PDB file of C-alpha atoms in Angstrom:
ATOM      1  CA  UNK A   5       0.000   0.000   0.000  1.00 93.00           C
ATOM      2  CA  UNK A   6       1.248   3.031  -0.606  1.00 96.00           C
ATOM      3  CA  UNK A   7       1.453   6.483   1.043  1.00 97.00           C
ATOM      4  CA  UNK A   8      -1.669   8.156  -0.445  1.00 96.00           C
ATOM      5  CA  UNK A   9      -3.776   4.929   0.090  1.00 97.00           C
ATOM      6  CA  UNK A  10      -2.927   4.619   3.713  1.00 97.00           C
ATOM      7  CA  UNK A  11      -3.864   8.175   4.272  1.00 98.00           C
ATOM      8  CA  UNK A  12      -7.414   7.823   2.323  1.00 98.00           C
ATOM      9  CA  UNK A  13      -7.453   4.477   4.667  1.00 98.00           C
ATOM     10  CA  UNK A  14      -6.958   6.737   7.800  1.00 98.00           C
ATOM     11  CA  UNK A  15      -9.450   9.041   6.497  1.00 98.00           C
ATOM     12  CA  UNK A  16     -12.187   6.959   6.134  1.00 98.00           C
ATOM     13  CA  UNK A  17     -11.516   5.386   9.069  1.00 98.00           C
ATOM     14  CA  UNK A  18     -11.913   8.475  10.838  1.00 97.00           C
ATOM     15  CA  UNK A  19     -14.873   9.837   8.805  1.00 98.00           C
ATOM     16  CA  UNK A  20     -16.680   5.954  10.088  1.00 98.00           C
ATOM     17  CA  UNK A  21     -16.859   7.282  13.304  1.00 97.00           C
ATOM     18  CA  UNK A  22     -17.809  11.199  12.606  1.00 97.00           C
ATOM     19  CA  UNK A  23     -13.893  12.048  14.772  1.00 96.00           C
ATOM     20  CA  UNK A  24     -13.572  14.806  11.611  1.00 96.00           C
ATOM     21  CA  UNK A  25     -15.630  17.190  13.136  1.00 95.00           C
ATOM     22  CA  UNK A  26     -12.783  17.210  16.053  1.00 95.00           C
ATOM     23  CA  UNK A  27     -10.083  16.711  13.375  1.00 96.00           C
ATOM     24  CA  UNK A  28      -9.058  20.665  12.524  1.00 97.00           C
ATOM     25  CA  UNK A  29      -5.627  21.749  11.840  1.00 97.00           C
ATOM     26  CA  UNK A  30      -5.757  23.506  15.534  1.00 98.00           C
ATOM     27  CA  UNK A  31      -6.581  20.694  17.753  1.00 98.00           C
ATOM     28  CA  UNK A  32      -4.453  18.133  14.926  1.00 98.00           C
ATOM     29  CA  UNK A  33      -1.269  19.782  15.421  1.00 98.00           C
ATOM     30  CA  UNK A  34      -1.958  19.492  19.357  1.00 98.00           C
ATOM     31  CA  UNK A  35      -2.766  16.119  19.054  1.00 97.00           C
ATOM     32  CA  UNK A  36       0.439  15.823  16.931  1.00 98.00           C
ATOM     33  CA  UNK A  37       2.638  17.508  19.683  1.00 98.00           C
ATOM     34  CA  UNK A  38       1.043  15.239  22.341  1.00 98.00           C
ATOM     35  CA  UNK A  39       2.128  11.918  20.992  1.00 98.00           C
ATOM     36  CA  UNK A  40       5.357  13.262  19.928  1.00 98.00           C
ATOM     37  CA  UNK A  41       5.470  14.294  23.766  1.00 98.00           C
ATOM     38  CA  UNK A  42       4.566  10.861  24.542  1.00 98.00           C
ATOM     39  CA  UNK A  43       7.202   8.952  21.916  1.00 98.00           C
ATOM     40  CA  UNK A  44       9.604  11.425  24.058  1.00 98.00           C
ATOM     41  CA  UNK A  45       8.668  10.189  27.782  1.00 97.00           C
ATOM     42  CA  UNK A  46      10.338   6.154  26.466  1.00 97.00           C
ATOM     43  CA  UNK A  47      13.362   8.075  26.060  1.00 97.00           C
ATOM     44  CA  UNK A  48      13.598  10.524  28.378  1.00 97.00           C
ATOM     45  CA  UNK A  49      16.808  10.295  31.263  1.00 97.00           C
ATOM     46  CA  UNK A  50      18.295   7.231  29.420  1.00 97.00           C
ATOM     47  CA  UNK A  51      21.488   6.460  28.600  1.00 97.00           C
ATOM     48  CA  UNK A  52      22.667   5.235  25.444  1.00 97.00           C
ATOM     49  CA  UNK A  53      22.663   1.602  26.700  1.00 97.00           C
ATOM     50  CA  UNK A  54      18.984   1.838  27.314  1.00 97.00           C
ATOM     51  CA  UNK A  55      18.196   3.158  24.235  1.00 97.00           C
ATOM     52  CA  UNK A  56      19.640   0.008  22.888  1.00 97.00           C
ATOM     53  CA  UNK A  57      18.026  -1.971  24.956  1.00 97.00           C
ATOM     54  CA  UNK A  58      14.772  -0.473  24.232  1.00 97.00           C
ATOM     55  CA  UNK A  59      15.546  -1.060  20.244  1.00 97.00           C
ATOM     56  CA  UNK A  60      15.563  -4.902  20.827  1.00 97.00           C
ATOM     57  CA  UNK A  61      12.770  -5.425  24.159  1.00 97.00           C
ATOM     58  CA  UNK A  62       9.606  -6.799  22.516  1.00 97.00           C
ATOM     59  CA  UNK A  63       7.061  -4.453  25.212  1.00 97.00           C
ATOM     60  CA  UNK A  64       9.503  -1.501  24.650  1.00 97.00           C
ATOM     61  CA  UNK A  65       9.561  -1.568  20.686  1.00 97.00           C
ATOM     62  CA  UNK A  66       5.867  -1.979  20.905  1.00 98.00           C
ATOM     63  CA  UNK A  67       5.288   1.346  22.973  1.00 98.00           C
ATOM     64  CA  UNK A  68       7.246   2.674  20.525  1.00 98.00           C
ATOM     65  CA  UNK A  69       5.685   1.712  17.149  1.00 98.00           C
ATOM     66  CA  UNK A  70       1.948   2.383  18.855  1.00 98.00           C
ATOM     67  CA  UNK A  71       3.442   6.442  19.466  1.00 98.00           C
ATOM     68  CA  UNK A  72       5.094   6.628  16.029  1.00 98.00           C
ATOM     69  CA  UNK A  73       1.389   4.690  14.550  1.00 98.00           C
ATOM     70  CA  UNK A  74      -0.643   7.562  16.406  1.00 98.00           C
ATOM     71  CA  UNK A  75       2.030  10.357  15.167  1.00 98.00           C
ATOM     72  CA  UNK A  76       1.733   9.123  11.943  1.00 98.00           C
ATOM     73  CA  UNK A  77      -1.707   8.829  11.828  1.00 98.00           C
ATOM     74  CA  UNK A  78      -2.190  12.635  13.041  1.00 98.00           C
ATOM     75  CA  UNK A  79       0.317  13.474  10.610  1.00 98.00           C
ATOM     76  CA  UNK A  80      -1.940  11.860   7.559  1.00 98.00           C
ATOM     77  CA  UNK A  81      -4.547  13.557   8.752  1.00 98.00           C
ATOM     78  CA  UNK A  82      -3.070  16.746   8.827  1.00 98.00           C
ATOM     79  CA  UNK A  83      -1.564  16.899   5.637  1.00 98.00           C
ATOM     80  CA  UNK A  84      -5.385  15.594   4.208  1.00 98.00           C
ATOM     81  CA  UNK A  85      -6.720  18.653   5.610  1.00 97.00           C
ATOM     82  CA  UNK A  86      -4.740  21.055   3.584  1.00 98.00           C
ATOM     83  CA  UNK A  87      -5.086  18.532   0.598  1.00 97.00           C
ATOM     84  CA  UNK A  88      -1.336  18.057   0.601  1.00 97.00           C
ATOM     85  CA  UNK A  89       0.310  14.503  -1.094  1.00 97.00           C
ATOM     86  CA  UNK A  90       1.980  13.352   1.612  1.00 97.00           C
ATOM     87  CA  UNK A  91       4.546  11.558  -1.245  1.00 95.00           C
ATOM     88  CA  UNK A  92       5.385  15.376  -1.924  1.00 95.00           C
ATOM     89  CA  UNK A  93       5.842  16.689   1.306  1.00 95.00           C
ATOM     90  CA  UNK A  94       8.301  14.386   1.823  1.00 94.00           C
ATOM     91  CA  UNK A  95       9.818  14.600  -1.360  1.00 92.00           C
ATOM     92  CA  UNK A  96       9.995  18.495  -1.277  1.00 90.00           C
ATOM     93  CA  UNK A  97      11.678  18.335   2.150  1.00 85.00           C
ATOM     94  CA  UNK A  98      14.228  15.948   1.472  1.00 86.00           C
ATOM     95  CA  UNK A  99      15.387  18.091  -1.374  1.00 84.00           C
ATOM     96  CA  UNK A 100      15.091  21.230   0.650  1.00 77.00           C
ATOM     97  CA  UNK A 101      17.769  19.328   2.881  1.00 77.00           C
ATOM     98  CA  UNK A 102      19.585  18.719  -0.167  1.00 76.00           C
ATOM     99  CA  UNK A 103      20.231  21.785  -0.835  1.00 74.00           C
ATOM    100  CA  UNK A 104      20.669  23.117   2.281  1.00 74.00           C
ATOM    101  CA  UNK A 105      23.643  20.622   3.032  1.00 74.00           C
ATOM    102  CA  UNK A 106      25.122  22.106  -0.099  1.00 72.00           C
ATOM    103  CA  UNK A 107      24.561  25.729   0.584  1.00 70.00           C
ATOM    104  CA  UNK A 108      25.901  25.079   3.912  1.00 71.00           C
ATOM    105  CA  UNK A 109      29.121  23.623   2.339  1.00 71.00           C
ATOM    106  CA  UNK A 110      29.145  26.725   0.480  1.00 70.00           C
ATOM    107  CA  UNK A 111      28.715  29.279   3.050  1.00 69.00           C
ATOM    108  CA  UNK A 112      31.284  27.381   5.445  1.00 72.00           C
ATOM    109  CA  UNK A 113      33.733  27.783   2.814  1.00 74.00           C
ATOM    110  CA  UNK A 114      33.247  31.404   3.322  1.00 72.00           C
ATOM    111  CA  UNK A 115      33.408  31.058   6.800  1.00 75.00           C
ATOM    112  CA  UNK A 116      29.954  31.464   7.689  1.00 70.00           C
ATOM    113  CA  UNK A 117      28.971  29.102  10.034  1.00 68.00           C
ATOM    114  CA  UNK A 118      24.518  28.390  11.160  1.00 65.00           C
ATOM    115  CA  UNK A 119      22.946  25.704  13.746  1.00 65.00           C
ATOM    116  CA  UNK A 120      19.667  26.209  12.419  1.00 66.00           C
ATOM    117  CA  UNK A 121      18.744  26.274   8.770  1.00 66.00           C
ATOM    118  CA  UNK A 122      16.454  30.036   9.462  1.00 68.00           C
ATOM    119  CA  UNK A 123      20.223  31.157   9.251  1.00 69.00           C
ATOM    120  CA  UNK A 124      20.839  29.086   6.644  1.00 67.00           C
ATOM    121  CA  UNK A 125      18.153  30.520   4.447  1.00 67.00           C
ATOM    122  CA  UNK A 126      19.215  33.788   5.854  1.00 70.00           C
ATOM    123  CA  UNK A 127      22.503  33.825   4.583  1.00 67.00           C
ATOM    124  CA  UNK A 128      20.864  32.252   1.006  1.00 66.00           C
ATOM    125  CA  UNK A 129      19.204  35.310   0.588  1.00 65.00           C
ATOM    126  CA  UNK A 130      21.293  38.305   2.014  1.00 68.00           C
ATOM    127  CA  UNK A 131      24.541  36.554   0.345  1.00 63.00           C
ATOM    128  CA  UNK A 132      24.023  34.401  -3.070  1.00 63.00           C
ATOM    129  CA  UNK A 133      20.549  35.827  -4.460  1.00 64.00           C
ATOM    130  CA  UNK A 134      20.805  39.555  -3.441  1.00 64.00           C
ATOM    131  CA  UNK A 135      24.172  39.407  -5.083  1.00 67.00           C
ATOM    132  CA  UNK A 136      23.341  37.560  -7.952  1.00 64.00           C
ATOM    133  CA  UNK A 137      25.443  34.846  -7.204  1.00 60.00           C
ATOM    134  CA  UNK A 138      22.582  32.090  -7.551  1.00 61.00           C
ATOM    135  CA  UNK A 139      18.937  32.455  -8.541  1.00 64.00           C
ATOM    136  CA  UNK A 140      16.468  33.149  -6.378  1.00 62.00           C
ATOM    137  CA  UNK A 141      14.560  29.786  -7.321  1.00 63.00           C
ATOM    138  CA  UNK A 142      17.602  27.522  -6.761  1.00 54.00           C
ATOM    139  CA  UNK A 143      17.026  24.526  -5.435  1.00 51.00           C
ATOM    140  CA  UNK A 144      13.232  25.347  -5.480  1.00 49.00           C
TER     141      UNK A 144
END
C-alpha cells in the first residue's frame, strides 16, 4: 500500500466514526505535539545503553511503534486537511535538505557558520541571491 492509500485508509476510518468534526488543523497539530510528547517520555533520562536496549525489548519496541502509529496517523490527517500529497511533502523536504547541506558547504567555505537552517536561508538570501550569485529559485 502506498502512502496516499494509507492516508485515504486513515481518512475513512476516521470519517466511520464522525472524529472529523474534532479533526481541525488547531486541535491536529496538538494532538500531533502530544504523541510526539509521549514517543519522548520512552526516552527521556536514558542512557545510550537503554536506548539500545529499548531497540531490541519486545514491550519496549511496541510502545514505541503504537506512538510513532498515532504520530503518523495525526500526521496523515493533517496533511489531508490542507489537501497536501503526503509523497510530496516528503519529497519536497528531502530536497530542501539537499540543498541546504550544499549551501551550507558553500557558506562554510566562506566562513559562515549556522545551527539552524532560518540562518541558513538567511545567509541564502542576504549573500548568493541579493548578489546575484545564484537564482532566487535555486534549489526550489
Amino acid at each position: 500500500m502506498d502512502i496516499r492509500e494509507l492516508q485515504e485508509k486513515v481518512i475513512r476510518f476516521r470519517d466511520q466514526r464522525d472524529w472529523g468534526k474534532y479533526h481541525n488543523p488547531k486541535d491536529l497539530a496538538i494532538s500531533l505535539s502530544l504523541e510526539a510528547g509521549e514517543l519522548l517520555e520512552i526516552f527521556q533520562w536514558k542512557s545510550q545503553d537503554e536506548v539500545e536496549f529499548i531497540k531490541t525489548d519486545g514491550e519496549q519496541r511496541q510502545r514505541v511503534k503504537e506512538e510513532l502509529g498515532d504520530i503518523l496517523i495525526y500526521a496523515l490527517t493533517m496533511a489531508h486537511e490542507f489537501a497536501f500529497d503526503p509523497s510530496e511533502i516528503i519529497l519536497e523536504k528531502v530536497k530542501i535538505y539537499a540543498c541546504f547541506y550544499g549551501l551550507t558547504a558553500v557558506l562554510l567555505d566562506r566562513g559562515q557558520q549556522f545551527r539552524k537552517h532560518t540562518g541558513v536561508k538567511a545567509a541564502l538570501h542576504k549573500d548568493l541571491i541579493k548578489t546575484g550569485l545564484i537564482e532566487a529559485n535555486w534549489g526550489g
